[in-house]
Amino acid sequence: MPDQHPILGPGEPPPFASENEDGTSPFVIVCEHAGRRIPDSLGTLGLDDAHLARHFMWDIGALDLARAIARRLDAPLAWQRYSRMICDCNRHWEAESFIPAHGEGIPVPANAAATEADRNQRRAEIWQPFQGGVEALLDRRVARGRQTLFVTIHSFTPVFYGEQRSLEYGILYDRNDTLSPTLLDVLRARHGDKALGNEPYSMSRENDYTVPVHGEDRGLDSVEIEVRNNLLATAEQVEARADDLASALIEAAAMLNAATGMSPRGAIS
Ligand SMILES: [Zn+2]
């Protein structure tokens, strides 16, 4: 088999990016669908310009929100620079939707034609370095004896396949029974039914990776927060939602620490 050229050119940045790793917070914020870059070698994936600006290419507003929350908490922030349409870093590489053949019904020509070799290459150049970056960040915290509360930030579209969504916040989790339900209680007290658990999607190992593997499998209190993206359209809106979510996370962590302090397991270390 002939050697394939690398996807990423010498001038293109690595998929994993991070800032404020030495932040004082127990929270770690991750944004896997932050990026909208497409490596030059992949052109436009066969999509036209109108589709390249659509939500399915990346999570609109999610990085701005994640960064605003991380600043308020003094938390480390890690994110992925390339479009989720290159490969989805919140999927196992074996998942059907790892390289999505379409986004909200719009065919992605370069993905529909992707070969096994393409798949392996995107895994090796995009997915693995991102996962490795998250693992290394968490390993360094373990080595330093730091507590970690693991939070991922995503955004969802207000209209999905023609259906209008009234939901503002989705709190997603697989089997974490501490931070996620506590945060959901805090947000429901503020927003009622505009905050729901495992909506607009429910978390699964088929359709998610970051929280189940980096969070729950490591025994970390974890949560994926989904925010409706038309609530993140301006800088003022992003700041307002960051105020709301950062204070809710602090409140949830305080409730968790208080509850755990009374349990035989002792306080979270
Ligand atoms: Zn997302």
CSV table of C-alpha atoms and ligand atoms in Angstrom, one decimal:
chain,number,residue,atom,x,y,z
A,1,MET,CA,0.0,0.0,0.0
A,2,PRO,CA,1.5,3.4,-0.9
A,3,ASP,CA,2.2,5.8,2.0
A,4,GLN,CA,-0.6,8.4,2.4
A,5,HIS,CA,0.4,12.0,2.7
A,6,PRO,CA,-0.3,13.4,6.2
A,7,ILE,CA,-3.6,15.2,6.7
A,8,LEU,CA,-2.0,18.0,8.6
A,9,GLY,CA,0.5,20.2,6.8
A,10,PRO,CA,3.7,21.4,8.6
A,11,GLY,CA,2.2,24.8,9.3
A,12,GLU,CA,-1.1,23.5,10.8
A,13,PRO,CA,-1.6,23.4,14.5
A,14,PRO,CA,-2.1,20.2,16.6
A,15,PRO,CA,-5.7,19.2,17.4
A,16,PHE,CA,-5.2,19.5,21.1
A,17,ALA,CA,-5.1,22.9,22.7
A,18,SER,CA,-5.1,23.9,26.3
A,19,GLU,CA,-4.7,26.9,28.6
A,20,ASN,CA,-4.5,27.7,32.3
A,21,GLU,CA,-3.3,24.2,33.2
A,22,ASP,CA,-2.1,25.4,36.6
A,23,GLY,CA,-5.4,27.0,37.5
A,24,THR,CA,-6.4,26.6,41.1
A,25,SER,CA,-9.9,25.1,40.4
A,26,PRO,CA,-10.9,21.5,41.0
A,27,PHE,CA,-12.9,21.8,37.7
A,28,VAL,CA,-11.4,20.8,34.4
A,29,ILE,CA,-13.2,22.2,31.3
A,30,VAL,CA,-13.1,20.4,28.0
A,31,CYS,CA,-14.6,21.4,24.6
A,32,GLU,CA,-14.2,18.7,22.0
A,33,HIS,CA,-16.4,20.3,19.3
A,34,ALA,CA,-14.8,23.8,19.7
A,35,GLY,CA,-13.0,23.9,16.3
A,36,ARG,CA,-14.1,24.6,12.8
A,37,ARG,CA,-10.7,24.2,11.1
A,38,ILE,CA,-10.4,21.9,8.1
A,39,PRO,CA,-6.9,20.8,7.2
A,40,ASP,CA,-5.9,22.2,3.8
A,41,SER,CA,-5.4,18.7,2.5
A,42,LEU,CA,-9.1,18.0,2.9
A,43,GLY,CA,-10.3,21.1,1.0
A,44,THR,CA,-14.0,21.7,1.9
A,45,LEU,CA,-14.9,18.1,2.4
A,46,GLY,CA,-17.0,18.6,-0.8
A,47,LEU,CA,-19.3,21.0,1.1
A,48,ASP,CA,-20.3,24.4,-0.2
A,49,ASP,CA,-19.7,27.6,1.9
A,50,ALA,CA,-23.3,27.8,3.3
A,51,HIS,CA,-22.9,24.4,4.8
A,52,LEU,CA,-19.4,25.1,6.1
A,53,ALA,CA,-21.0,27.7,8.5
A,54,ARG,CA,-23.7,25.3,9.8
A,55,HIS,CA,-23.8,24.0,13.4
A,56,PHE,CA,-22.9,20.5,12.4
A,57,MET,CA,-19.4,21.6,11.6
A,58,TRP,CA,-18.7,22.7,15.2
A,59,ASP,CA,-20.5,23.7,18.4
A,60,ILE,CA,-21.3,27.3,17.8
A,61,GLY,CA,-20.4,29.5,20.9
A,62,ALA,CA,-19.2,26.5,22.9
A,63,LEU,CA,-15.5,27.5,23.0
A,64,ASP,CA,-16.4,31.1,24.0
A,65,LEU,CA,-18.6,29.8,26.8
A,66,ALA,CA,-16.1,27.2,27.9
A,67,ARG,CA,-13.4,29.8,28.1
A,68,ALA,CA,-15.6,32.3,30.0
A,69,ILE,CA,-16.6,29.5,32.5
A,70,ALA,CA,-12.9,28.4,32.9
A,71,ARG,CA,-11.9,32.0,33.6
A,72,ARG,CA,-14.5,32.4,36.3
A,73,LEU,CA,-13.5,29.2,38.0
A,74,ASP,CA,-9.7,29.6,37.3
A,75,ALA,CA,-10.0,26.2,35.7
A,76,PRO,CA,-7.8,24.5,33.1
A,77,LEU,CA,-9.4,24.5,29.6
A,78,ALA,CA,-8.7,22.0,26.8
A,79,TRP,CA,-10.2,22.0,23.4
A,80,GLN,CA,-10.0,20.5,19.9
A,81,ARG,CA,-9.2,22.8,17.0
A,82,TYR,CA,-10.5,20.8,14.0
A,83,SER,CA,-14.1,20.4,12.8
A,84,ARG,CA,-16.1,17.5,14.2
A,85,MET,CA,-16.7,16.6,10.6
A,86,ILE,CA,-13.1,15.6,10.1
A,87,CYS,CA,-13.6,13.1,12.9
A,88,ASP,CA,-15.7,13.3,16.1
A,89,CYS,CA,-13.5,13.5,19.2
A,90,ASN,CA,-16.5,12.7,21.4
A,91,ARG,CA,-16.9,9.3,19.7
A,92,HIS,CA,-14.9,6.1,20.0
A,93,TRP,CA,-13.0,5.7,16.8
A,94,GLU,CA,-14.8,2.5,16.1
A,95,ALA,CA,-18.3,4.2,16.2
A,96,GLU,CA,-20.3,4.5,13.1
A,97,SER,CA,-20.5,8.3,13.4
A,98,PHE,CA,-16.7,8.7,14.0
A,99,ILE,CA,-16.5,10.2,10.5
A,100,PRO,CA,-20.0,11.5,9.9
A,101,ALA,CA,-21.3,10.8,6.4
A,102,HIS,CA,-23.8,13.6,6.8
A,103,GLY,CA,-24.5,16.5,9.1
A,104,GLU,CA,-28.2,17.0,9.9
A,105,GLY,CA,-29.1,15.3,6.6
A,106,ILE,CA,-26.6,17.2,4.5
A,107,PRO,CA,-24.3,14.7,2.8
A,108,VAL,CA,-20.6,15.2,3.4
A,109,PRO,CA,-19.1,13.9,0.2
A,110,ALA,CA,-15.4,13.5,1.4
A,111,ASN,CA,-16.7,11.5,4.4
A,112,ALA,CA,-19.1,9.3,2.5
A,113,ALA,CA,-16.1,8.3,0.3
A,114,ALA,CA,-13.7,7.8,3.3
A,115,THR,CA,-11.7,4.6,3.1
A,116,GLU,CA,-10.4,2.5,6.0
A,117,ALA,CA,-7.0,4.1,5.4
A,118,ASP,CA,-8.6,7.6,5.7
A,119,ARG,CA,-10.3,6.5,8.9
A,120,ASN,CA,-7.1,5.3,10.4
A,121,GLN,CA,-5.3,8.4,9.4
A,122,ARG,CA,-7.8,10.8,11.0
A,123,ARG,CA,-7.7,8.6,14.1
A,124,ALA,CA,-3.9,8.9,14.2
A,125,GLU,CA,-3.5,12.6,13.4
A,126,ILE,CA,-6.6,14.2,15.0
A,127,TRP,CA,-8.4,11.8,17.4
A,128,GLN,CA,-5.5,10.2,19.2
A,129,PRO,CA,-3.5,13.4,19.8
A,130,PHE,CA,-6.6,15.0,21.3
A,131,GLN,CA,-7.4,12.1,23.6
A,132,GLY,CA,-3.7,11.8,24.5
A,133,GLY,CA,-3.7,15.5,25.5
A,134,VAL,CA,-6.8,15.1,27.7
A,135,GLU,CA,-5.3,12.0,29.3
A,136,ALA,CA,-2.0,13.6,30.0
A,137,LEU,CA,-3.6,16.7,31.5
A,138,LEU,CA,-5.6,14.4,33.9
A,139,ASP,CA,-2.6,12.3,34.7
A,140,ARG,CA,-0.6,15.3,35.7
A,141,ARG,CA,-3.4,16.3,38.1
A,142,VAL,CA,-3.3,12.8,39.6
A,143,ALA,CA,0.5,13.0,40.0
A,144,ARG,CA,0.1,16.3,41.8
A,145,GLY,CA,-2.7,15.0,44.0
A,146,ARG,CA,-5.3,17.4,42.6
A,147,GLN,CA,-9.0,16.8,42.8
A,148,THR,CA,-10.7,16.9,39.4
A,149,LEU,CA,-14.4,17.6,38.6
A,150,PHE,CA,-14.7,16.9,34.9
A,151,VAL,CA,-16.9,19.1,32.8
A,152,THR,CA,-17.4,19.2,29.0
A,153,ILE,CA,-19.2,22.1,27.2
A,154,HIS,CA,-21.3,21.6,24.0
A,155,SER,CA,-24.0,23.6,22.2
A,156,PHE,CA,-27.0,22.3,20.4
A,157,THR,CA,-29.0,23.9,17.6
A,158,PRO,CA,-32.4,25.5,18.4
A,159,VAL,CA,-34.0,23.8,15.4
A,160,PHE,CA,-33.2,20.2,14.7
A,161,TYR,CA,-34.8,18.5,11.6
A,162,GLY,CA,-37.5,21.2,11.7
A,163,GLU,CA,-38.3,20.8,15.4
A,164,GLN,CA,-38.1,23.9,17.6
A,165,ARG,CA,-36.4,23.3,20.9
A,166,SER,CA,-37.5,25.2,24.1
A,167,LEU,CA,-34.8,23.5,26.2
A,168,GLU,CA,-31.9,25.8,27.3
A,169,TYR,CA,-29.6,23.4,29.2
A,170,GLY,CA,-29.1,19.7,28.8
A,171,ILE,CA,-27.2,17.9,31.6
A,172,LEU,CA,-25.8,14.7,30.2
A,173,TYR,CA,-24.3,11.8,32.0
A,174,ASP,CA,-24.0,8.0,31.6
A,175,ARG,CA,-23.5,6.5,35.1
A,176,ASN,CA,-22.2,9.4,37.2
A,177,ASP,CA,-24.6,9.7,40.1
A,178,THR,CA,-23.0,12.7,41.9
A,179,LEU,CA,-22.0,15.8,40.1
A,180,SER,CA,-24.4,15.5,37.2
A,181,PRO,CA,-27.7,15.1,39.2
A,182,THR,CA,-26.6,17.7,41.7
A,183,LEU,CA,-25.8,20.3,39.0
A,184,LEU,CA,-29.2,19.4,37.4
A,185,ASP,CA,-31.0,20.1,40.7
A,186,VAL,CA,-29.2,23.5,40.9
A,187,LEU,CA,-30.2,24.4,37.4
A,188,ARG,CA,-33.8,23.2,37.7
A,189,ALA,CA,-34.2,25.3,40.8
A,190,ARG,CA,-33.2,28.3,38.7
A,191,HIS,CA,-34.7,27.4,35.3
A,192,GLY,CA,-37.4,24.8,35.8
A,193,ASP,CA,-38.0,22.6,32.7
A,194,LYS,CA,-35.6,24.7,30.7
A,195,ALA,CA,-32.9,22.4,32.2
A,196,LEU,CA,-33.3,18.7,31.7
A,197,GLY,CA,-31.3,15.6,32.2
A,198,ASN,CA,-30.0,13.6,29.2
A,199,GLU,CA,-31.9,16.0,26.8
A,200,PRO,CA,-31.7,16.9,23.9
A,201,TYR,CA,-29.7,13.7,23.6
A,202,SER,CA,-29.1,10.9,26.1
A,203,MET,CA,-25.5,10.0,26.7
A,204,SER,CA,-24.3,6.6,25.6
A,205,ARG,CA,-21.0,4.8,24.9
A,206,GLU,CA,-22.0,4.6,21.3
A,207,ASN,CA,-22.6,8.4,20.9
A,208,ASP,CA,-20.2,9.9,23.5
A,209,TYR,CA,-16.6,9.3,24.5
A,210,THR,CA,-15.2,12.1,26.6
A,211,VAL,CA,-17.3,11.9,29.8
A,212,PRO,CA,-17.8,8.1,29.8
A,213,VAL,CA,-14.1,7.4,29.2
A,214,HIS,CA,-12.0,10.3,30.5
A,215,GLY,CA,-14.5,11.1,33.3
A,216,GLU,CA,-16.5,8.2,34.5
A,217,ASP,CA,-14.0,5.4,33.7
A,218,ARG,CA,-11.4,7.3,35.7
A,219,GLY,CA,-13.8,7.6,38.6
A,220,LEU,CA,-14.1,11.4,38.2
A,221,ASP,CA,-17.3,13.3,39.0
A,222,SER,CA,-18.3,14.3,35.5
A,223,VAL,CA,-20.9,16.1,33.5
A,224,GLU,CA,-21.5,17.2,29.9
A,225,ILE,CA,-23.3,20.5,29.6
A,226,GLU,CA,-25.3,21.3,26.5
A,227,VAL,CA,-26.4,24.9,25.9
A,228,ARG,CA,-28.8,26.0,23.1
A,229,ASN,CA,-26.6,27.9,20.7
A,230,ASN,CA,-28.9,30.8,20.0
A,231,LEU,CA,-28.4,31.8,23.7
A,232,LEU,CA,-24.7,32.2,22.9
A,233,ALA,CA,-25.0,34.6,19.9
A,234,THR,CA,-23.4,37.7,21.5
A,235,ALA,CA,-20.6,38.3,23.9
A,236,GLU,CA,-23.1,39.6,26.5
A,237,GLN,CA,-25.1,36.4,26.2
A,238,VAL,CA,-22.0,34.2,26.6
A,239,GLU,CA,-21.0,36.2,29.7
A,240,ALA,CA,-24.5,35.9,31.2
A,241,ARG,CA,-24.6,32.1,30.6
A,242,ALA,CA,-21.0,31.7,31.9
A,243,ASP,CA,-22.1,33.6,35.1
A,244,ASP,CA,-25.1,31.2,35.5
A,245,LEU,CA,-23.2,28.0,34.8
A,246,ALA,CA,-20.0,28.8,36.7
A,247,SER,CA,-22.0,29.7,39.8
A,248,ALA,CA,-24.2,26.6,39.4
A,249,LEU,CA,-21.0,24.4,39.2
A,250,ILE,CA,-19.6,26.0,42.3
A,251,GLU,CA,-22.9,25.5,44.1
A,252,ALA,CA,-23.1,21.8,43.0
A,253,ALA,CA,-19.5,21.2,44.0
A,254,ALA,CA,-20.1,22.7,47.5
A,255,MET,CA,-23.2,20.5,47.9
A,256,LEU,CA,-21.2,17.4,46.8
A,257,ASN,CA,-18.3,18.1,49.1
A,258,ALA,CA,-20.7,18.7,52.0
A,259,ALA,CA,-22.6,15.5,51.3
A,260,THR,CA,-19.4,13.5,50.8
A,261,GLY,CA,-17.8,14.9,54.0
A,262,MET,CA,-20.6,13.3,56.0
A,263,SER,CA,-20.3,9.9,54.3
A,264,PRO,CA,-18.0,7.1,55.5
A,265,ARG,CA,-15.9,7.5,52.3
A,266,GLY,CA,-14.7,10.8,53.7
A,267,ALA,CA,-14.1,14.0,51.9
A,268,ILE,CA,-13.2,14.1,48.2
A,269,SER,CA,-9.4,14.4,48.0
B,1,ZN,ZN,-21.0,18.9,20.8
